[in-house]
Amino acid sequence: MKTDETYYCDVLVIGSGIAGLACAISAADLGLDVIIISKEASIAESNTFYAQGGIVARGQDDTPELLAEDIIQAGDGISNPDAVKIVAYEGPGMVEDFLVKKVGVPFSRSGEDEFEFAREASHSRRRILHSKDSTGKAIETALVDKMAEYRNIRAFPGFPAIDLLTIPHHSTNPLALYREPQCIGAYVLNNATGHVERFFASYTVLATGGLGRIYLHTTNPPVATGDGFAMADRAGARLINMEYIQFHPTTLFHKDADGFLISEALRGEGARLKTKDGVPFMANYSELGDLAPRDEVSRAMYEEMIKRGDAYVYLDIASYTEINVKKRFPMIYQRCLDFDIDIQKVPIPVVPAAHYSCGGVQVDTWGKTSLKCLYAAGEVAATGLHGANRLASTSLLEGLVWGIRTAKDIAGNFNGNKPYKESDIPPWQFPERVEEVDPALIHQDWVSIKSTMWNYVGIIRTVRRLQRAWADIGYLKNRIDDFYRRAQLVPMVIDLRNGVRTARIVAEAALKNNVSRGAHFIR
Ligand code: FAD
Ligand code: SIN
């Protein structure tokens, strides 16, 4: 039996992307004792780190009303009005006060006192702050540096959460049954030792990011296996809108590119989508042409590829822009050049890929979930802001806004309460005989999950495909859950268990909703 460390804090933040870090820093500012854990040895590894296009702020001829309209339009009419109002009115101010003034993110400038604003699809104004084409890296690095200044934040990279600790579920005390169900922390794997530690907290914040890796083709890094959705679901929290998976239209088509994103900001600077034989096509599908919402662009590309039997379409910036492409998009330029594509001269072969979960763990305007003492922020949370399809560059902003609001709400409610006291949560129990993990089996399970999700719960869905996905993923889930109970506890087992559960949640939500809207399109 492995030894078990126990940690205590006021706030346990699970995840260190923009939402988790903004929450941790704000909670520490408010005097709370914070622990932040993350999956990988590098604390910066997250979706946030790879964000390219930027973060919505307030453009020069912009107003909160215009931003609100654009969000609602992209969300296909079902965005939560309260969430939209908060983001449109408070969001840009938080970018200025928190990211620029407090944290010092080096956003690109057009002059000494002026920021350079970019445009992306469905935005009626230029209002996106960016750091060339590596905005996420600039934000994440600055946040991690800022966090290191706080003595009341303890960071544990390489500590994946296995499950949320809840009363009465994990308690050995039969009287716990009479207490209101509540979250009191998490069981967490220490990757370096293989031990499972108990992290107890008065409040727990899920900030675990997205789920792109449950799909065969995705822009997301390997860390995005949907852990937070699965953990919240197991703990009994409510999830909503899980059928609305956003597919980004433009990722590099190359066998070794692993879903490398070609930012929408290229289309904001004039780039156009063309068929393989050079014909622009977006005007046939939307009045907004190449700047139509992502769901419409992805479907149009899919239609063109199917119609012509092509494996990709082209994104052409070389023929349509006056700007210095290499200077404005240095990271994308270099990465494409690594594959012998000079984007200043030739069009880029692109295909859509799974990018973002518009739904998630339902939260209110302060980040509270349906489970007492559990909050959620960022991509794992569903504030309802994005409705059925997210407006470009609002995800980082939503993570920032709810990260900060969550911390404020917790600080306002905290009165020294320690609900984990007398909760009788035992140390982690390993099975008596542990089964060694065979990576080939894990790999094959992932192939099945990812290809089922891609083919049956993808850009274009049908009821029959969804029924098949639900059944196949359900079968896999039962088998993986059974294996998990016997298996040696290693990160790849945690990922697989969460990935299959999250896939099943998405497939089920899609099957239950027969109305095509936004990113959920049923033929
Ligand atoms: P993340 O940044 O994904 O962080 C999740 C954290 O949770 C990580 O630290 C991870 O280690 C941790 N974690 C996960 N599971 C566990 C676990 N079991 N235990 C412990 N820790 C765990 N949005 C925009 O607004 N603008 C853009 O320009 C933009 N560009 C993008 C480009 C790419 C390539 C991608 C993939 C996404 C982009 N997005 C963009 C979307 C945006 O980056 C994400 O939605 C956002 O960064 C999510 O932030 P987050 O804090 O919620 O999660
Ligand atoms: C991009 O740069 O195209 C991604 C922006 C986003 O996902 O909001």
mmCIF file of N, CA and C and ligand atoms in Angstrom, residues 14-19 37-39 45-48 50-54 159-161 207-209 219-220 223 227 231 261 355-356 378-379 390 393-396, ligand 1:
data_model
loop_
_atom_site.group_PDB
_atom_site.id
_atom_site.type_symbol
_atom_site.label_atom_id
_atom_site.label_comp_id
_atom_site.label_asym_id
_atom_site.label_seq_id
_atom_site.Cartn_x
_atom_site.Cartn_y
_atom_site.Cartn_z
ATOM 1 N N ILE A 14 -8.297 23.327 -9.668
ATOM 2 C CA ILE A 14 -7.839 22.199 -10.491
ATOM 3 C C ILE A 14 -7.696 22.697 -11.921
ATOM 4 N N GLY A 15 -6.447 22.967 -12.317
ATOM 5 C CA GLY A 15 -6.184 23.452 -13.679
ATOM 6 C C GLY A 15 -5.505 24.802 -13.662
ATOM 7 N N SER A 16 -4.496 24.940 -14.529
ATOM 8 C CA SER A 16 -3.681 26.161 -14.503
ATOM 9 C C SER A 16 -3.622 26.838 -15.868
ATOM 10 N N GLY A 17 -4.759 26.876 -16.578
ATOM 11 C CA GLY A 17 -4.878 27.733 -17.762
ATOM 12 C C GLY A 17 -5.324 29.107 -17.306
ATOM 13 N N ILE A 18 -5.871 29.881 -18.230
ATOM 14 C CA ILE A 18 -6.230 31.257 -17.873
ATOM 15 C C ILE A 18 -7.266 31.290 -16.746
ATOM 16 N N ALA A 19 -8.244 30.379 -16.766
ATOM 17 C CA ALA A 19 -9.301 30.426 -15.752
ATOM 18 C C ALA A 19 -8.744 30.089 -14.370
ATOM 19 N N ILE A 37 -3.433 22.755 -8.787
ATOM 20 C CA ILE A 37 -2.811 21.530 -9.304
ATOM 21 C C ILE A 37 -3.028 21.472 -10.816
ATOM 22 N N SER A 38 -2.105 20.798 -11.502
ATOM 23 C CA SER A 38 -2.310 20.609 -12.931
ATOM 24 C C SER A 38 -1.696 19.286 -13.360
ATOM 25 N N LYS A 39 -2.027 18.912 -14.580
ATOM 26 C CA LYS A 39 -1.748 17.555 -15.024
ATOM 27 C C LYS A 39 -0.284 17.292 -15.379
ATOM 28 N N GLU A 45 1.386 24.023 -19.463
ATOM 29 C CA GLU A 45 0.782 23.199 -20.519
ATOM 30 C C GLU A 45 -0.742 23.196 -20.383
ATOM 31 N N SER A 46 -1.407 23.694 -21.407
ATOM 32 C CA SER A 46 -2.856 23.930 -21.334
ATOM 33 C C SER A 46 -3.329 24.368 -22.716
ATOM 34 N N ASN A 47 -4.630 24.421 -22.932
ATOM 35 C CA ASN A 47 -5.128 25.001 -24.180
ATOM 36 C C ASN A 47 -4.739 26.472 -24.257
ATOM 37 N N THR A 48 -4.794 27.131 -23.117
ATOM 38 C CA THR A 48 -4.482 28.568 -23.089
ATOM 39 C C THR A 48 -3.147 28.854 -23.773
ATOM 40 N N TYR A 50 -1.691 27.584 -26.171
ATOM 41 C CA TYR A 50 -1.634 27.491 -27.638
ATOM 42 C C TYR A 50 -2.566 28.475 -28.351
ATOM 43 N N ALA A 51 -3.286 29.292 -27.577
ATOM 44 C CA ALA A 51 -4.229 30.226 -28.211
ATOM 45 C C ALA A 51 -3.463 31.153 -29.143
ATOM 46 N N GLN A 52 -4.074 31.406 -30.294
ATOM 47 C CA GLN A 52 -3.363 32.189 -31.309
ATOM 48 C C GLN A 52 -3.986 33.563 -31.510
ATOM 49 N N GLY A 53 -5.271 33.557 -31.922
ATOM 50 C CA GLY A 53 -5.909 34.784 -32.425
ATOM 51 C C GLY A 53 -5.915 35.925 -31.439
ATOM 52 N N GLY A 54 -6.357 35.685 -30.203
ATOM 53 C CA GLY A 54 -6.343 36.754 -29.217
ATOM 54 C C GLY A 54 -7.490 36.721 -28.243
ATOM 55 N N PHE A 159 0.248 16.710 -11.008
ATOM 56 C CA PHE A 159 -0.681 16.126 -10.033
ATOM 57 C C PHE A 159 -2.097 16.066 -10.634
ATOM 58 N N PRO A 160 -2.376 15.096 -11.497
ATOM 59 C CA PRO A 160 -3.737 15.015 -12.059
ATOM 60 C C PRO A 160 -4.779 14.597 -11.017
ATOM 61 N N ALA A 161 -5.875 15.335 -10.985
ATOM 62 C CA ALA A 161 -6.987 14.938 -10.106
ATOM 63 C C ALA A 161 -7.617 13.677 -10.666
ATOM 64 N N ALA A 207 -11.139 23.951 -13.227
ATOM 65 C CA ALA A 207 -10.710 24.820 -14.336
ATOM 66 C C ALA A 207 -9.866 23.968 -15.282
ATOM 67 N N THR A 208 -10.429 22.810 -15.634
ATOM 68 C CA THR A 208 -9.664 21.772 -16.330
ATOM 69 C C THR A 208 -9.686 21.876 -17.852
ATOM 70 N N GLY A 209 -10.338 22.910 -18.385
ATOM 71 C CA GLY A 209 -10.266 23.127 -19.837
ATOM 72 C C GLY A 209 -11.145 22.177 -20.632
ATOM 73 N N THR A 219 -7.583 20.594 -32.593
ATOM 74 C CA THR A 219 -6.549 21.613 -32.381
ATOM 75 C C THR A 219 -5.960 21.512 -30.980
ATOM 76 N N ASN A 220 -6.612 20.752 -30.109
ATOM 77 C CA ASN A 220 -6.247 20.766 -28.684
ATOM 78 C C ASN A 220 -4.994 19.940 -28.388
ATOM 79 N N VAL A 223 -3.366 17.302 -23.320
ATOM 80 C CA VAL A 223 -3.899 17.485 -21.966
ATOM 81 C C VAL A 223 -5.437 17.565 -21.957
ATOM 82 N N ASP A 227 -11.296 15.765 -18.679
ATOM 83 C CA ASP A 227 -11.322 15.249 -17.298
ATOM 84 C C ASP A 227 -12.371 15.933 -16.419
ATOM 85 N N MET A 231 -15.301 14.234 -14.244
ATOM 86 C CA MET A 231 -15.250 14.267 -12.771
ATOM 87 C C MET A 231 -16.508 14.905 -12.199
ATOM 88 N N LEU A 261 -3.304 24.675 -35.689
ATOM 89 C CA LEU A 261 -4.318 25.670 -36.040
ATOM 90 C C LEU A 261 -3.742 26.753 -36.945
ATOM 91 N N HIS A 355 -12.517 21.744 -31.760
ATOM 92 C CA HIS A 355 -11.760 22.860 -31.195
ATOM 93 C C HIS A 355 -12.199 23.245 -29.783
ATOM 94 N N TYR A 356 -13.526 23.261 -29.538
ATOM 95 C CA TYR A 356 -13.971 23.903 -28.304
ATOM 96 C C TYR A 356 -15.314 23.336 -27.854
ATOM 97 N N GLY A 378 -13.951 28.735 -16.993
ATOM 98 C CA GLY A 378 -13.208 28.449 -18.226
ATOM 99 C C GLY A 378 -13.969 27.458 -19.094
ATOM 100 N N GLU A 379 -13.216 26.760 -19.948
ATOM 101 C CA GLU A 379 -13.869 25.923 -20.963
ATOM 102 C C GLU A 379 -14.708 24.791 -20.365
ATOM 103 N N ARG A 390 -19.552 29.360 -30.347
ATOM 104 C CA ARG A 390 -18.804 30.450 -29.712
ATOM 105 C C ARG A 390 -18.273 31.462 -30.718
ATOM 106 N N SER A 393 -12.448 34.238 -30.048
ATOM 107 C CA SER A 393 -11.663 34.966 -29.045
ATOM 108 C C SER A 393 -12.452 35.411 -27.808
ATOM 109 N N THR A 394 -13.600 34.762 -27.577
ATOM 110 C CA THR A 394 -14.336 35.036 -26.339
ATOM 111 C C THR A 394 -14.047 33.999 -25.257
ATOM 112 N N SER A 395 -13.302 32.958 -25.615
ATOM 113 C CA SER A 395 -13.079 31.893 -24.633
ATOM 114 C C SER A 395 -12.066 32.320 -23.576
ATOM 115 N N LEU A 396 -10.982 32.914 -24.024
ATOM 116 C CA LEU A 396 -9.990 33.404 -23.056
ATOM 117 C C LEU A 396 -10.647 34.446 -22.152
HETATM 118 P P1 FAD B 1 -6.910 25.293 -20.233
HETATM 119 O O1 FAD B 1 -6.130 26.441 -20.645
HETATM 120 O O2 FAD B 1 -7.074 24.196 -21.201
HETATM 121 O O3 FAD B 1 -6.238 24.702 -18.920
HETATM 122 C C1 FAD B 1 -6.686 23.482 -18.383
HETATM 123 C C2 FAD B 1 -5.821 23.116 -17.206
HETATM 124 O O4 FAD B 1 -6.430 22.042 -16.524
HETATM 125 C C3 FAD B 1 -4.416 22.674 -17.539
HETATM 126 O O5 FAD B 1 -3.539 23.235 -16.603
HETATM 127 C C4 FAD B 1 -4.450 21.166 -17.327
HETATM 128 O O6 FAD B 1 -3.228 20.632 -16.902
HETATM 129 C C5 FAD B 1 -5.448 21.081 -16.213
HETATM 130 N N1 FAD B 1 -6.108 19.788 -16.062
HETATM 131 C C6 FAD B 1 -6.878 19.115 -16.943
HETATM 132 N N2 FAD B 1 -7.292 17.969 -16.395
HETATM 133 C C7 FAD B 1 -6.786 17.913 -15.144
HETATM 134 C C8 FAD B 1 -6.826 16.973 -14.094
HETATM 135 N N3 FAD B 1 -7.463 15.796 -14.203
HETATM 136 N N4 FAD B 1 -6.161 17.250 -12.949
HETATM 137 C C9 FAD B 1 -5.456 18.403 -12.807
HETATM 138 N N5 FAD B 1 -5.385 19.323 -13.778
HETATM 139 C C10 FAD B 1 -6.038 19.074 -14.927
HETATM 140 N N6 FAD B 1 -9.652 31.081 -27.370
HETATM 141 C C11 FAD B 1 -9.658 32.422 -27.490
HETATM 142 O O7 FAD B 1 -10.434 33.103 -26.806
HETATM 143 N N7 FAD B 1 -8.788 33.038 -28.349
HETATM 144 C C12 FAD B 1 -7.901 32.348 -29.112
HETATM 145 O O8 FAD B 1 -7.134 32.930 -29.856
HETATM 146 C C13 FAD B 1 -7.901 30.935 -29.010
HETATM 147 N N8 FAD B 1 -7.052 30.194 -29.774
HETATM 148 C C14 FAD B 1 -6.985 28.843 -29.565
HETATM 149 C C15 FAD B 1 -6.031 28.099 -30.256
HETATM 150 C C16 FAD B 1 -5.882 26.745 -30.002
HETATM 151 C C17 FAD B 1 -4.852 25.945 -30.739
HETATM 152 C C18 FAD B 1 -6.710 26.116 -29.037
HETATM 153 C C19 FAD B 1 -6.561 24.654 -28.722
HETATM 154 C C20 FAD B 1 -7.680 26.848 -28.371
HETATM 155 C C21 FAD B 1 -7.823 28.209 -28.623
HETATM 156 N N9 FAD B 1 -8.768 28.974 -27.946
HETATM 157 C C22 FAD B 1 -8.785 30.336 -28.095
HETATM 158 C C23 FAD B 1 -9.598 28.366 -26.901
HETATM 159 C C24 FAD B 1 -8.952 28.683 -25.546
HETATM 160 O O9 FAD B 1 -7.560 28.591 -25.663
HETATM 161 C C25 FAD B 1 -9.405 27.746 -24.442
HETATM 162 O O10 FAD B 1 -10.784 27.573 -24.478
HETATM 163 C C26 FAD B 1 -9.012 28.327 -23.100
HETATM 164 O O11 FAD B 1 -7.627 28.570 -23.092
HETATM 165 C C27 FAD B 1 -9.393 27.403 -21.974
HETATM 166 O O12 FAD B 1 -8.828 27.894 -20.793
HETATM 167 P P2 FAD B 1 -9.038 27.107 -19.445
HETATM 168 O O13 FAD B 1 -8.312 27.863 -18.402
HETATM 169 O O14 FAD B 1 -10.472 26.832 -19.265
HETATM 170 O O15 FAD B 1 -8.357 25.683 -19.714
#
